[in-house]
mmCIF file with all atom_site columns, C-alpha atoms in Angstrom:
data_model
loop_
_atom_site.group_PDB
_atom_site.id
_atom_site.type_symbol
_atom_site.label_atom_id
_atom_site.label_alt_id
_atom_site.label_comp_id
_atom_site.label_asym_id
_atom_site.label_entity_id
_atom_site.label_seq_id
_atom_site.pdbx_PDB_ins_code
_atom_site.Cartn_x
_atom_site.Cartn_y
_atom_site.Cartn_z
_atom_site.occupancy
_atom_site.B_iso_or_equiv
_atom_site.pdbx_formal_charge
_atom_site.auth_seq_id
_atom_site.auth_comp_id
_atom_site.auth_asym_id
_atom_site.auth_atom_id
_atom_site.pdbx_PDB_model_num
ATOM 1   C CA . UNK A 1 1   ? -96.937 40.668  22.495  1.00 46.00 ? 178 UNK A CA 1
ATOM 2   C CA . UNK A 1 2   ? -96.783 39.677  18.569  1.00 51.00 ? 179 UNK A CA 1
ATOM 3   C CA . UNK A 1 3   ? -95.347 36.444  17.398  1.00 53.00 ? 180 UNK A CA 1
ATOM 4   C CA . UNK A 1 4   ? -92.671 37.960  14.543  1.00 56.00 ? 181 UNK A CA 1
ATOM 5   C CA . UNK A 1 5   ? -90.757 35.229  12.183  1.00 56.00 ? 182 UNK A CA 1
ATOM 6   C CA . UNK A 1 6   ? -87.775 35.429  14.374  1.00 67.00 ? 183 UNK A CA 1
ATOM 7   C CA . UNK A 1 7   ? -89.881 33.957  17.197  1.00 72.00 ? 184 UNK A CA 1
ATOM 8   C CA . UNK A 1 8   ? -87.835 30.430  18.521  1.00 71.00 ? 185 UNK A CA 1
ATOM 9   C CA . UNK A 1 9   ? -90.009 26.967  17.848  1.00 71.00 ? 186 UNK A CA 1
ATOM 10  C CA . UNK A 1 10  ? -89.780 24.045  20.735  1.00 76.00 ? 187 UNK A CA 1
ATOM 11  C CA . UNK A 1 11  ? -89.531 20.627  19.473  1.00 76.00 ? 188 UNK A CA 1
ATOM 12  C CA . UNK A 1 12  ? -88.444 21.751  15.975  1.00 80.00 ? 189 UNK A CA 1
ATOM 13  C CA . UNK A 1 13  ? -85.331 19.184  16.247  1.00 87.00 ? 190 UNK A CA 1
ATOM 14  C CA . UNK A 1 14  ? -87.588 16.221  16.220  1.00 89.00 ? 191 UNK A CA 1
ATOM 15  C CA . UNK A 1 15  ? -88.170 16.579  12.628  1.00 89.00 ? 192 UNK A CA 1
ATOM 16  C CA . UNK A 1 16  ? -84.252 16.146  11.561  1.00 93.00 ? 193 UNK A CA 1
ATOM 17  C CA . UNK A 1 17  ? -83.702 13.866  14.295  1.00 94.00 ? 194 UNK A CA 1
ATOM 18  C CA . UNK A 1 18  ? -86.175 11.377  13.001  1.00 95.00 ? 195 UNK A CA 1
ATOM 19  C CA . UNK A 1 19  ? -84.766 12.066  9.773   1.00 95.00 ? 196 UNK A CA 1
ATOM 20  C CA . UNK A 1 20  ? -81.025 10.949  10.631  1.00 96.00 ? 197 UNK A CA 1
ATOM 21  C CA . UNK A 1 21  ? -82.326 7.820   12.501  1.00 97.00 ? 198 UNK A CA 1
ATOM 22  C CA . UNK A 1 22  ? -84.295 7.243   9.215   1.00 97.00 ? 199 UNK A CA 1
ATOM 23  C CA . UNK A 1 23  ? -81.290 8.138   6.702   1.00 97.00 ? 200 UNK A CA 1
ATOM 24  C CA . UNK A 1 24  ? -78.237 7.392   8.456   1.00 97.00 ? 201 UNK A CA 1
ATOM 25  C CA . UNK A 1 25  ? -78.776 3.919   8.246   1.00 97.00 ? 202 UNK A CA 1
ATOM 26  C CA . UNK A 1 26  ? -80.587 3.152   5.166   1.00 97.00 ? 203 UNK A CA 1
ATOM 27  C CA . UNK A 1 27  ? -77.982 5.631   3.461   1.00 97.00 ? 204 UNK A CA 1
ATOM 28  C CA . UNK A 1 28  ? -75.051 3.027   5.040   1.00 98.00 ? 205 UNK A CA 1
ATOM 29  C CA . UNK A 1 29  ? -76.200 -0.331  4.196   1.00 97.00 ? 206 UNK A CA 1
ATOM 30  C CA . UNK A 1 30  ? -77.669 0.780   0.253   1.00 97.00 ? 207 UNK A CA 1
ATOM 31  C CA . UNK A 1 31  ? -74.149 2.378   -0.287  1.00 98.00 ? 208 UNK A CA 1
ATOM 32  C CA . UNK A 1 32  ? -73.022 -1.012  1.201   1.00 97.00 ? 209 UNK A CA 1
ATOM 33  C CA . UNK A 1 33  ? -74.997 -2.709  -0.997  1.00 96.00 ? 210 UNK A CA 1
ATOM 34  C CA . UNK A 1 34  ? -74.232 -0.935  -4.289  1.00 95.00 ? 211 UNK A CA 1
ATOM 35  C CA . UNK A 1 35  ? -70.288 -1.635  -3.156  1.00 95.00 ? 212 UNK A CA 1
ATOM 36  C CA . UNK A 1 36  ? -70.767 -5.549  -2.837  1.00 94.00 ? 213 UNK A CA 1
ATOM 37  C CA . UNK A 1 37  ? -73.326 -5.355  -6.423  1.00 92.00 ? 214 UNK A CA 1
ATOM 38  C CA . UNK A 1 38  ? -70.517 -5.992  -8.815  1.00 91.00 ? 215 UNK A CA 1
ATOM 39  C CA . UNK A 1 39  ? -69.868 -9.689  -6.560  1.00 91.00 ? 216 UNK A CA 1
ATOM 40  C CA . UNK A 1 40  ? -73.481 -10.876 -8.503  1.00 87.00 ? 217 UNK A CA 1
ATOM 41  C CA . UNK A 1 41  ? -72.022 -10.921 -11.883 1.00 85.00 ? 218 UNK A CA 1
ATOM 42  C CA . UNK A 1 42  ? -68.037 -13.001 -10.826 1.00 84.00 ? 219 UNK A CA 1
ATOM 43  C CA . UNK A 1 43  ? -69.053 -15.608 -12.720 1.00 85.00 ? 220 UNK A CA 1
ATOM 44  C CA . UNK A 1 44  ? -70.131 -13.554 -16.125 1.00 83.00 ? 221 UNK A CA 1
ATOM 45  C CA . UNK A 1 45  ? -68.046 -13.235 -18.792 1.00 85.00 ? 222 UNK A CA 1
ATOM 46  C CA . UNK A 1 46  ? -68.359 -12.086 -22.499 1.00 86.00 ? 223 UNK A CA 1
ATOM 47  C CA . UNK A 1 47  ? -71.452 -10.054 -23.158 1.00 88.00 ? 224 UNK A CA 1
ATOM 48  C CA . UNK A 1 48  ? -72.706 -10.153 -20.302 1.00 87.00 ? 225 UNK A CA 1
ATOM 49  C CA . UNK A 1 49  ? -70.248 -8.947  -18.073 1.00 87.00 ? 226 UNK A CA 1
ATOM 50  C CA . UNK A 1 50  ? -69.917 -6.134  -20.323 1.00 90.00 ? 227 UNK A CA 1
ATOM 51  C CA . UNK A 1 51  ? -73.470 -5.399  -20.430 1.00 89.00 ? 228 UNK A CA 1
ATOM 52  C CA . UNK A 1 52  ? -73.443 -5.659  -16.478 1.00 90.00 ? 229 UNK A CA 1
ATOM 53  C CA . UNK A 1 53  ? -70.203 -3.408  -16.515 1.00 90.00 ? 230 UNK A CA 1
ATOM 54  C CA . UNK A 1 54  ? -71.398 -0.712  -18.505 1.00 92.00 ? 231 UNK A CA 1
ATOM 55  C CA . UNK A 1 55  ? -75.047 -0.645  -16.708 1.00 93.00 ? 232 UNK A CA 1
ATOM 56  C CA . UNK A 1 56  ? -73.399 -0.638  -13.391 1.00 94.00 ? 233 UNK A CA 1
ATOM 57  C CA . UNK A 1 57  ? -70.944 2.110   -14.138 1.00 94.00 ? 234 UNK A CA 1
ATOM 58  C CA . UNK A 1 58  ? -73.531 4.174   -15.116 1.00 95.00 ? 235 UNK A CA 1
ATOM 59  C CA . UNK A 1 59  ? -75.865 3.229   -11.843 1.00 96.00 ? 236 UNK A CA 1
ATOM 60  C CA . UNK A 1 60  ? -73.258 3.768   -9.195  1.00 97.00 ? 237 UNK A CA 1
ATOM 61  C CA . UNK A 1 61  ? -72.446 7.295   -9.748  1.00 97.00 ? 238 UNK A CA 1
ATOM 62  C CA . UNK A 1 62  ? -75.915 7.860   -9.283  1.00 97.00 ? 239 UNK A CA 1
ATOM 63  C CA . UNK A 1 63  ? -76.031 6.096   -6.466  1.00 97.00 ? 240 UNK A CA 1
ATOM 64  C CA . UNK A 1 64  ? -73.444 8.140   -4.493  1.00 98.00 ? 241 UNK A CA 1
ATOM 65  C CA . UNK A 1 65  ? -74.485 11.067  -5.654  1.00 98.00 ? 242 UNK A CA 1
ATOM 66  C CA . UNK A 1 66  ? -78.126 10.872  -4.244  1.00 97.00 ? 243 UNK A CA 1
ATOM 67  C CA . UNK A 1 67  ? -76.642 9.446   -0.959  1.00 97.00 ? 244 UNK A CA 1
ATOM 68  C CA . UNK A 1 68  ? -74.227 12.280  -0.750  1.00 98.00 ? 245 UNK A CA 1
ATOM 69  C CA . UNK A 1 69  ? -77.651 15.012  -1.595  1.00 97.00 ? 246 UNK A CA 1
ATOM 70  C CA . UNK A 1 70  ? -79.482 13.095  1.071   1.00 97.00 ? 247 UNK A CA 1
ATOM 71  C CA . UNK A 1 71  ? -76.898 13.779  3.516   1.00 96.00 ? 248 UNK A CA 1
ATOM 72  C CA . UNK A 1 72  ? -76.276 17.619  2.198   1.00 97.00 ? 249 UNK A CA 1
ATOM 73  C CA . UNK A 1 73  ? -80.159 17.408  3.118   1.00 96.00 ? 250 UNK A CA 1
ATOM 74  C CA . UNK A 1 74  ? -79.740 16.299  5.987   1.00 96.00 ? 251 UNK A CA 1
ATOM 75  C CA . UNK A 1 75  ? -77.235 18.577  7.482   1.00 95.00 ? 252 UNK A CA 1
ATOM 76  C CA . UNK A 1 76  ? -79.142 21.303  6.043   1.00 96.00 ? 253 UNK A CA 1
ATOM 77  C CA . UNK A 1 77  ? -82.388 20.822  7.917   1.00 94.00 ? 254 UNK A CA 1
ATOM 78  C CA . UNK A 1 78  ? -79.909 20.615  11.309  1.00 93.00 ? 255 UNK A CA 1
ATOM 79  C CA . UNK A 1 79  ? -78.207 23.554  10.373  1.00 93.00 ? 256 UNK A CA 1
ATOM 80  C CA . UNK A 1 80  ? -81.225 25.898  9.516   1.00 90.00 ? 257 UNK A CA 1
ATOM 81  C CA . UNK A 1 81  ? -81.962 28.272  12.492  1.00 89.00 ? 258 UNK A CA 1
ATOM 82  C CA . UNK A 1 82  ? -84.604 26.926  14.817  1.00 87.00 ? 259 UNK A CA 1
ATOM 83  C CA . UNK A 1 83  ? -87.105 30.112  14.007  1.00 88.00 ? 260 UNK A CA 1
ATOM 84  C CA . UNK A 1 84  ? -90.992 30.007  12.836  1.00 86.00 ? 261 UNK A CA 1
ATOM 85  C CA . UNK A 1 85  ? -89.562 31.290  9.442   1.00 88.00 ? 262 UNK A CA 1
ATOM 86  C CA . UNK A 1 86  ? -87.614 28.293  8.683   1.00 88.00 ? 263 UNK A CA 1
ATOM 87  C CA . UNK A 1 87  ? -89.930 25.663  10.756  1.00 88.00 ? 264 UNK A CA 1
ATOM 88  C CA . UNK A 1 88  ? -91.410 24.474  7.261   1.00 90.00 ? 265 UNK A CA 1
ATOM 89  C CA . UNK A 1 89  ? -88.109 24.390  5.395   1.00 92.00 ? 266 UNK A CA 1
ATOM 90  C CA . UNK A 1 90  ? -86.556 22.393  8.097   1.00 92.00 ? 267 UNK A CA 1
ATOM 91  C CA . UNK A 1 91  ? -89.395 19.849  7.561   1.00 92.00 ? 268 UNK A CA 1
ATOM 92  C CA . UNK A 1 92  ? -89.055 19.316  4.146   1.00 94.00 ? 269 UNK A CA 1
ATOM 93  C CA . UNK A 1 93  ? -85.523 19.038  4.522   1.00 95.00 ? 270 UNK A CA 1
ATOM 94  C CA . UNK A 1 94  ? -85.884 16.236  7.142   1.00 94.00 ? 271 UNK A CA 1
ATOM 95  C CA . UNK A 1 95  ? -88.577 14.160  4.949   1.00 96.00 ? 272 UNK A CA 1
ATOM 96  C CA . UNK A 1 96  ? -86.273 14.608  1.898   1.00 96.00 ? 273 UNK A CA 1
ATOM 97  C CA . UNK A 1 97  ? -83.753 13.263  2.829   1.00 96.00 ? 274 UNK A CA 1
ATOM 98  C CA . UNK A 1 98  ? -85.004 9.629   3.527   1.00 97.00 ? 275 UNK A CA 1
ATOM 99  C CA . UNK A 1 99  ? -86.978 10.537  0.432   1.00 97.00 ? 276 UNK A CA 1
ATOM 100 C CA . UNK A 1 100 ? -83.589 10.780  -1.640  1.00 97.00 ? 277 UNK A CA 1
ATOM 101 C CA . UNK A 1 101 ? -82.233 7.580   -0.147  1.00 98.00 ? 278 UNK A CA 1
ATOM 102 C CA . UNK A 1 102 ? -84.995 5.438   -0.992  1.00 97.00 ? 279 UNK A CA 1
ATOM 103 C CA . UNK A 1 103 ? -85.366 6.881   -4.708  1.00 97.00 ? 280 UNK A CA 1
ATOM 104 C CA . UNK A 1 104 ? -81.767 6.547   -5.475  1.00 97.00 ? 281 UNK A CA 1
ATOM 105 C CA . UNK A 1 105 ? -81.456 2.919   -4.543  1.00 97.00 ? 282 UNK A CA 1
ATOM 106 C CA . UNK A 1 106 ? -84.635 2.022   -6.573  1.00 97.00 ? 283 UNK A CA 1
ATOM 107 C CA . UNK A 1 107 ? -83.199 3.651   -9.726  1.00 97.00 ? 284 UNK A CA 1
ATOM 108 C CA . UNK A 1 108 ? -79.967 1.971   -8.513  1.00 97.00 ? 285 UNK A CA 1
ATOM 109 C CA . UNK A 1 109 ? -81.657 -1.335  -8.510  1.00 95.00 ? 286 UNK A CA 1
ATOM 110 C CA . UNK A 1 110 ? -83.549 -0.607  -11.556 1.00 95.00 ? 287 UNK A CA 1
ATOM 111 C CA . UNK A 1 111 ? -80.033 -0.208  -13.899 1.00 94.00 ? 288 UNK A CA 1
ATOM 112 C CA . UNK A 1 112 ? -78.581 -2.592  -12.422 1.00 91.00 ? 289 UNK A CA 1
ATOM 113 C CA . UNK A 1 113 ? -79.421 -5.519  -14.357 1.00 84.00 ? 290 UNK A CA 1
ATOM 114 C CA . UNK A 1 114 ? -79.816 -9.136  -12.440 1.00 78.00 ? 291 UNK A CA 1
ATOM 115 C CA . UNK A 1 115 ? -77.451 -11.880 -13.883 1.00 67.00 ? 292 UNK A CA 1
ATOM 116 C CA . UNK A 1 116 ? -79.149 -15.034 -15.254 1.00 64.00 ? 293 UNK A CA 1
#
């Protein structure tokens, strides 16, 4: 008997399941956070504000669209067939996918400029 590509692999869930404990949450509160960001800069006005404004506008975007790839990830390395053939494509889409959350709330953080 000859183990083909098609063959089944036990315990090839853990990988993605991991990964939503993981990304699930972080994904939550740094969208959370990026929502409650503009709150920092109430009390900055003139130049400021606009330089805040413009940076944060910019940063957001970003923000939502790597959490929204993360979870595309995410539900990609669930929905791959549980075969030998995919076994290392499920992987990487399960450690992506925290990957993706961490990165975009670092360059989030790193736009966003900190009032004075």
């Amino acid at each position: 008997m000859s183990i083909t590509q098609d063959t089944s692999v036990s315990g090839s869930w853990v990988g993605p399941l991991i990964a939503s404990v993981v990304t699930v949450p972080a994904a939550f509160f740094a969208y959370i956070i990026g929502c409650l960001t503009p709150m920092a800069c109430d009390s900055c006005d003139g130049a400021e504000a606009e330089h805040f404004n413009r940076r944060f506008d910019t940063a957001f975007p970003l923000l939502q669209v790597g959490l929204l790839a993360s979870l595309v990830l995410l539900l990609v390395s669930w929905g791959l067939p549980q075969t030998e053939k995919n076994a290392a494509r499920r992987a990487v889409c399960a450690v992506l996918a925290p990957s993706i959350v961490a990165f975009s709330f670092l360059l989030f953080t790193a736009m966003v400029p900190s009032p004075n």
